[in-house]
Coordinates of C-alpha atoms and ligand atoms in Angstrom, one line a residue:
M905 CA -31.5 -84.6 -35.6
K906 CA -33.9 -82.6 -33.2
L907 CA -35.2 -83.0 -29.7
Y908 CA -38.9 -83.5 -29.2
T909 CA -41.0 -83.8 -25.9
C910 CA -44.1 -85.5 -25.3
N911 CA -46.8 -83.5 -23.7
A912 CA -48.4 -86.5 -22.0
C913 CA -45.4 -88.1 -20.2
R914 CA -42.6 -85.5 -20.6
Y915 CA -40.3 -87.8 -22.3
T916 CA -37.5 -86.0 -24.4
F917 CA -35.9 -87.8 -27.2
P918 CA -34.0 -87.2 -30.5
A919 CA -35.8 -88.0 -33.9
E920 CA -35.2 -87.1 -37.5
T921 CA -38.8 -86.0 -38.1
L922 CA -41.7 -85.1 -35.8
P923 CA -43.1 -88.5 -34.8
D924 CA -47.0 -88.8 -34.6
R925 CA -46.9 -90.7 -31.3
C926 CA -44.6 -90.9 -28.3
P927 CA -42.1 -93.7 -28.3
D928 CA -42.3 -94.1 -24.6
C929 CA -45.9 -93.8 -23.7
G930 CA -47.4 -94.3 -27.2
K931 CA -49.8 -91.4 -26.9
A932 CA -50.8 -89.3 -30.1
T933 CA -52.6 -86.7 -28.4
A934 CA -52.5 -85.1 -24.9
N935 CA -54.7 -82.7 -22.9
V936 CA -52.8 -79.5 -22.0
K937 CA -54.1 -76.5 -19.9
V938 CA -54.4 -73.3 -22.1
C939 CA -55.6 -70.0 -20.8
I940 CA -58.6 -68.8 -22.8
G941 CA -60.3 -65.6 -21.8
G942 CA -58.5 -65.6 -18.4
K943 CA -59.8 -69.1 -17.7
N944 CA -57.7 -72.4 -17.7
K945 CA -59.2 -75.0 -20.1
L946 CA -58.0 -78.4 -21.2
R947 CA -57.5 -78.9 -24.9
S948 CA -56.5 -82.0 -26.8
V949 CA -53.3 -81.2 -28.8
P950 CA -50.7 -83.5 -30.6
A951 CA -48.6 -85.2 -28.0
I952 CA -45.3 -84.5 -29.5
R953 CA -43.8 -81.1 -29.9
E954 CA -40.4 -79.6 -30.3
S955 CA -38.5 -79.4 -27.0
T956 CA -38.2 -76.0 -25.2
D957 CA -34.8 -74.6 -24.4
T958 CA -35.1 -75.8 -20.8
E959 CA -36.0 -79.3 -21.8
V960 CA -33.0 -79.4 -24.4
A961 CA -30.7 -78.3 -21.5
E962 CA -31.9 -80.9 -19.1
Y963 CA -31.8 -83.6 -21.9
E964 CA -28.1 -82.7 -22.5
R965 CA -27.2 -82.7 -18.6
I966 CA -28.7 -86.2 -18.2
K967 CA -26.8 -87.3 -21.2
K968 CA -23.6 -86.1 -20.0
E969 CA -24.1 -87.7 -16.8
I970 CA -25.0 -91.1 -18.1
E971 CA -21.9 -91.0 -20.4
A972 CA -19.8 -90.1 -17.5
E973 CA -21.1 -93.0 -15.6
L974 CA -20.6 -95.4 -18.4
A975 CA -16.9 -94.1 -18.8
A976 CA -16.3 -94.7 -15.0
E977 CA -17.5 -98.2 -15.4
E978 CA -15.6 -99.0 -18.4
E979 CA -12.4 -97.6 -16.6
Q980 CA -13.3 -99.7 -13.6
K981 CA -13.7 -102.8 -16.0
N982 CA -10.2 -101.9 -17.6
I983 CA -8.6 -101.7 -14.2
A984 CA -10.0 -105.0 -13.2
A985 CA -8.9 -106.7 -16.3
S986 CA -5.4 -105.4 -16.1
K987 CA -5.3 -106.6 -12.4
I988 CA -6.4 -110.2 -13.5
D989 CA -3.9 -110.0 -16.4
Y990 CA -1.1 -109.1 -14.0
T991 CA -2.2 -112.0 -11.6
I992 CA -2.2 -114.5 -14.6
R993 CA 1.4 -113.5 -15.6
Y994 CA 2.6 -113.6 -12.0
I995 CA 1.2 -117.0 -11.1
T996 CA 2.4 -118.6 -14.5
L997 CA 5.9 -117.2 -13.8
L998 CA 5.8 -118.7 -10.4
L999 CA 4.7 -122.1 -11.6
Q1000 CA 7.8 -122.1 -13.8
H1001 CA 9.9 -122.0 -10.8
K1002 CA 10.0 -124.8 -8.5
L1003 CA 10.1 -123.3 -4.9
Q1004 CA 9.8 -125.0 -1.8
Q1005 CA 6.6 -124.7 0.3
D1006 CA 7.2 -121.6 2.4
E1007 CA 8.9 -119.7 -0.3
H1008 CA 6.2 -120.7 -3.0
N1009 CA 3.5 -119.4 -0.6
M1010 CA 5.3 -116.3 0.3
A1011 CA 5.7 -115.6 -3.4
L1012 CA 1.9 -115.7 -3.8
I1013 CA 1.5 -113.4 -0.9
L1014 CA 4.1 -111.0 -2.4
G1015 CA 2.0 -111.4 -5.8
Y1016 CA -1.0 -109.9 -4.0
S1017 CA 1.1 -107.3 -2.2
F1018 CA 2.6 -106.0 -5.4
L1019 CA -0.8 -105.7 -6.8
T1020 CA -2.1 -103.5 -4.0
L1021 CA 1.0 -101.6 -3.0
P1022 CA 2.9 -98.6 -5.0
S1023 CA 5.2 -100.0 -7.5
S1024 CA 8.2 -97.9 -6.0
Y1025 CA 7.6 -99.6 -2.8
I1026 CA 7.7 -102.8 -4.2
K1027 CA 10.7 -102.3 -6.2
G1028 CA 12.7 -101.1 -3.4
F1029 CA 11.6 -104.1 -1.5
I1030 CA 12.7 -106.5 -4.3
H1031 CA 16.2 -104.7 -4.5
S1032 CA 16.6 -105.2 -0.7
V1033 CA 16.0 -108.9 -1.1
L1034 CA 18.4 -109.2 -4.2
E1035 CA 21.0 -107.0 -2.9
P1036 CA 20.7 -106.5 0.7
D1037 CA 24.0 -104.5 1.0
Q1038 CA 22.9 -101.9 -1.5
A1039 CA 19.3 -101.6 -0.2
D1040 CA 19.8 -98.1 1.0
R1041 CA 20.8 -96.9 -2.4
F1042 CA 17.3 -97.9 -3.8
G1043 CA 15.3 -96.6 -0.9
G1044 CA 14.7 -100.3 0.1
A1045 CA 14.4 -101.8 3.5
S1046 CA 17.5 -102.6 5.4
A1047 CA 18.5 -106.3 5.6
S1048 CA 17.5 -106.4 9.3
S1049 CA 13.9 -105.2 8.6
L1050 CA 13.2 -107.8 6.0
P1051 CA 11.6 -110.3 8.4
D1052 CA 9.2 -107.6 9.6
R1053 CA 8.3 -106.6 6.2
Y1054 CA 7.6 -110.3 5.2
T1055 CA 5.4 -110.6 8.4
E1056 CA 3.6 -107.4 7.6
F1057 CA 2.9 -108.6 4.1
R1058 CA 1.7 -111.9 5.4
R1059 CA -0.7 -110.3 7.9
R1060 CA -2.3 -108.1 5.3
F1061 CA -2.8 -111.1 3.1
S1062 CA -4.5 -113.1 5.8
S1063 CA -6.7 -110.2 6.6
E1064 CA -7.8 -109.6 3.1
L1065 CA -8.5 -113.3 2.7
Q1066 CA -10.7 -113.2 5.6
T1067 CA -12.5 -110.2 4.3
E1068 CA -12.9 -111.8 1.0
R1069 CA -14.3 -114.9 2.7
R1070 CA -16.9 -113.0 4.7
S1071 CA -18.0 -111.0 1.5
L1072 CA -18.5 -114.2 -0.4
G1073 CA -19.9 -116.3 2.4
D1074 CA -18.5 -119.7 3.1
F1075 CA -20.4 -121.7 0.7
E1076 CA -19.5 -119.6 -2.4
Y1077 CA -15.9 -119.3 -1.0
G1078 CA -15.5 -123.0 -1.2
E1079 CA -17.3 -123.3 -4.5
L1080 CA -15.3 -120.7 -6.2
Y1081 CA -12.2 -122.5 -5.1
L1082 CA -13.4 -125.9 -6.2
G1083 CA -14.5 -124.5 -9.4
T1084 CA -10.8 -123.6 -10.3
W1085 CA -10.0 -127.3 -10.3
E1086 CA -13.0 -128.3 -12.4
E1087 CA -12.4 -125.5 -15.0
G1088 CA -8.7 -125.0 -14.9
T1089 CA -6.2 -126.7 -17.1
L1090 CA -4.7 -129.6 -15.1
F1091 CA -0.9 -129.8 -15.4
V1092 CA 0.4 -133.0 -14.2
D1093 CA 4.1 -134.0 -14.2
E1094 CA 5.8 -136.6 -11.9
E1095 CA 5.6 -134.8 -8.6
S1096 CA 3.0 -131.8 -9.0
V1097 CA -0.5 -131.1 -10.0
R1098 CA -1.1 -127.7 -11.4
V1099 CA -3.8 -125.5 -12.7
L1100 CA -2.9 -122.8 -14.9
P1101 CA -4.6 -119.4 -14.0
T1102 CA -7.1 -118.3 -16.6
Q1103 CA -9.6 -115.3 -17.0
D1104 CA -12.2 -117.6 -16.1
N1105 CA -10.9 -119.0 -12.7
L1106 CA -9.9 -115.6 -11.2
N1107 CA -12.5 -113.4 -9.8
P1108 CA -11.7 -109.5 -9.9
D1109 CA -13.5 -109.1 -6.6
T1110 CA -11.3 -111.6 -4.8
P1111 CA -7.6 -110.6 -5.3
A1112 CA -6.1 -112.5 -2.5
L1113 CA -8.1 -115.6 -3.0
N1114 CA -6.9 -115.6 -6.7
F1115 CA -3.4 -116.0 -5.3
M1116 CA -4.4 -118.2 -2.4
K1117 CA -5.7 -120.7 -5.0
Y1118 CA -2.1 -121.6 -6.0
A1119 CA -0.9 -122.1 -2.4
V1120 CA 1.2 -125.3 -1.8
C1121 CA 0.0 -127.3 1.2
D1122 CA 2.0 -130.3 1.2
E1123 CA 5.0 -129.7 -1.0
P1124 CA 4.9 -130.0 -4.2
V1125 CA 1.2 -130.8 -4.5
L1126 CA -1.1 -127.9 -4.5
C1127 CA -4.2 -127.8 -2.0
L1128 CA -7.1 -129.5 -3.5
K1129 CA -9.5 -128.1 -0.9
T1130 CA -10.7 -124.7 0.5
P1131 CA -7.6 -122.6 1.2
N1132 CA -6.3 -123.4 4.6
L1133 CA -5.1 -120.1 6.2
G1134 CA -2.7 -122.3 8.4
T1135 CA -0.4 -122.6 5.4
V1136 CA 0.0 -118.9 5.2
R1137 CA 0.1 -118.2 9.2
H1138 CA 2.9 -120.7 9.7
I1139 CA 5.2 -119.3 6.8
K1140 CA 8.7 -118.8 8.5
C1141 CA 9.3 -115.2 7.6
K1142 CA 12.6 -115.1 9.3
D1143 CA 14.1 -118.1 7.3
I1144 CA 13.0 -116.6 4.0
A1145 CA 14.5 -113.2 4.9
E1146 CA 17.7 -114.6 6.1
H1147 CA 18.3 -117.6 3.8
P1148 CA 16.4 -117.3 0.4
S1149 CA 17.2 -120.0 -2.1
E1150 CA 18.9 -119.3 -5.3
E1151 CA 15.4 -120.2 -7.2
Y1152 CA 13.4 -117.8 -5.1
L1153 CA 15.9 -115.0 -5.9
A1154 CA 15.7 -115.9 -9.6
F1155 CA 12.1 -115.8 -9.4
L1156 CA 12.0 -112.3 -7.9
R1157 CA 14.5 -111.1 -10.6
D1158 CA 11.9 -112.4 -13.3
V1159 CA 9.0 -110.6 -11.3
Y1160 CA 11.0 -107.3 -11.3
N1161 CA 11.4 -107.6 -15.1
I1162 CA 7.6 -107.9 -15.6
M1163 CA 6.6 -105.0 -13.4
Ligands
LIG1640 ZN1 -45.2 -89.9 -23.9

């Protein structure tokens, strides 16, 4: 494989043999300036010739740039896919535990927080919830600071939700949410309606909304309308910090094991 350049349009490309015309502009001949007897004259020559060293270097440079861009894009896609994968596992796990409204919604907020904060911090946090007396040993929060941590998680989550809503626009935000119910698998038992998370109903650009879609408004039925931020704002962080239910602790133990 050799590199050739078109005299007419300067396109440089690889080919097995010298082509008779340019694959880009289609020309077979080109007028080039040649110096004859001290004067510049135009002469018609074949359009395609072998590339010069400068053209080869330029071609290699651009090729490397494009490859680096593609690799970065691929990397971004992989990161987005693994975040969606984590979200699906997390929500599926949550739906297996029947938590009361505030704990369920807080668990969603934690899911978002776990996705966006360093895992060492999260592990320390879970340790503090599961074993408040031992929290110091794991670099976790002391039991007395847990309500503040919960409040902080809740604030970050609300703020991200509003950012996502602004970036999508109200209409698309509402549509995206409703789409979940139309496309998702409906899971109905005696007292609840559930939609299992799938690749299709989660959007990598809206990490908080992905969790919020599974918020419980009026226990134990999930919201069938655009997420209501009130359900998040009114979570009683102090109660969750001071009196966590056994089921909630069991859920966090399971989460710890999938991290
Ligand atoms: Zn050309």
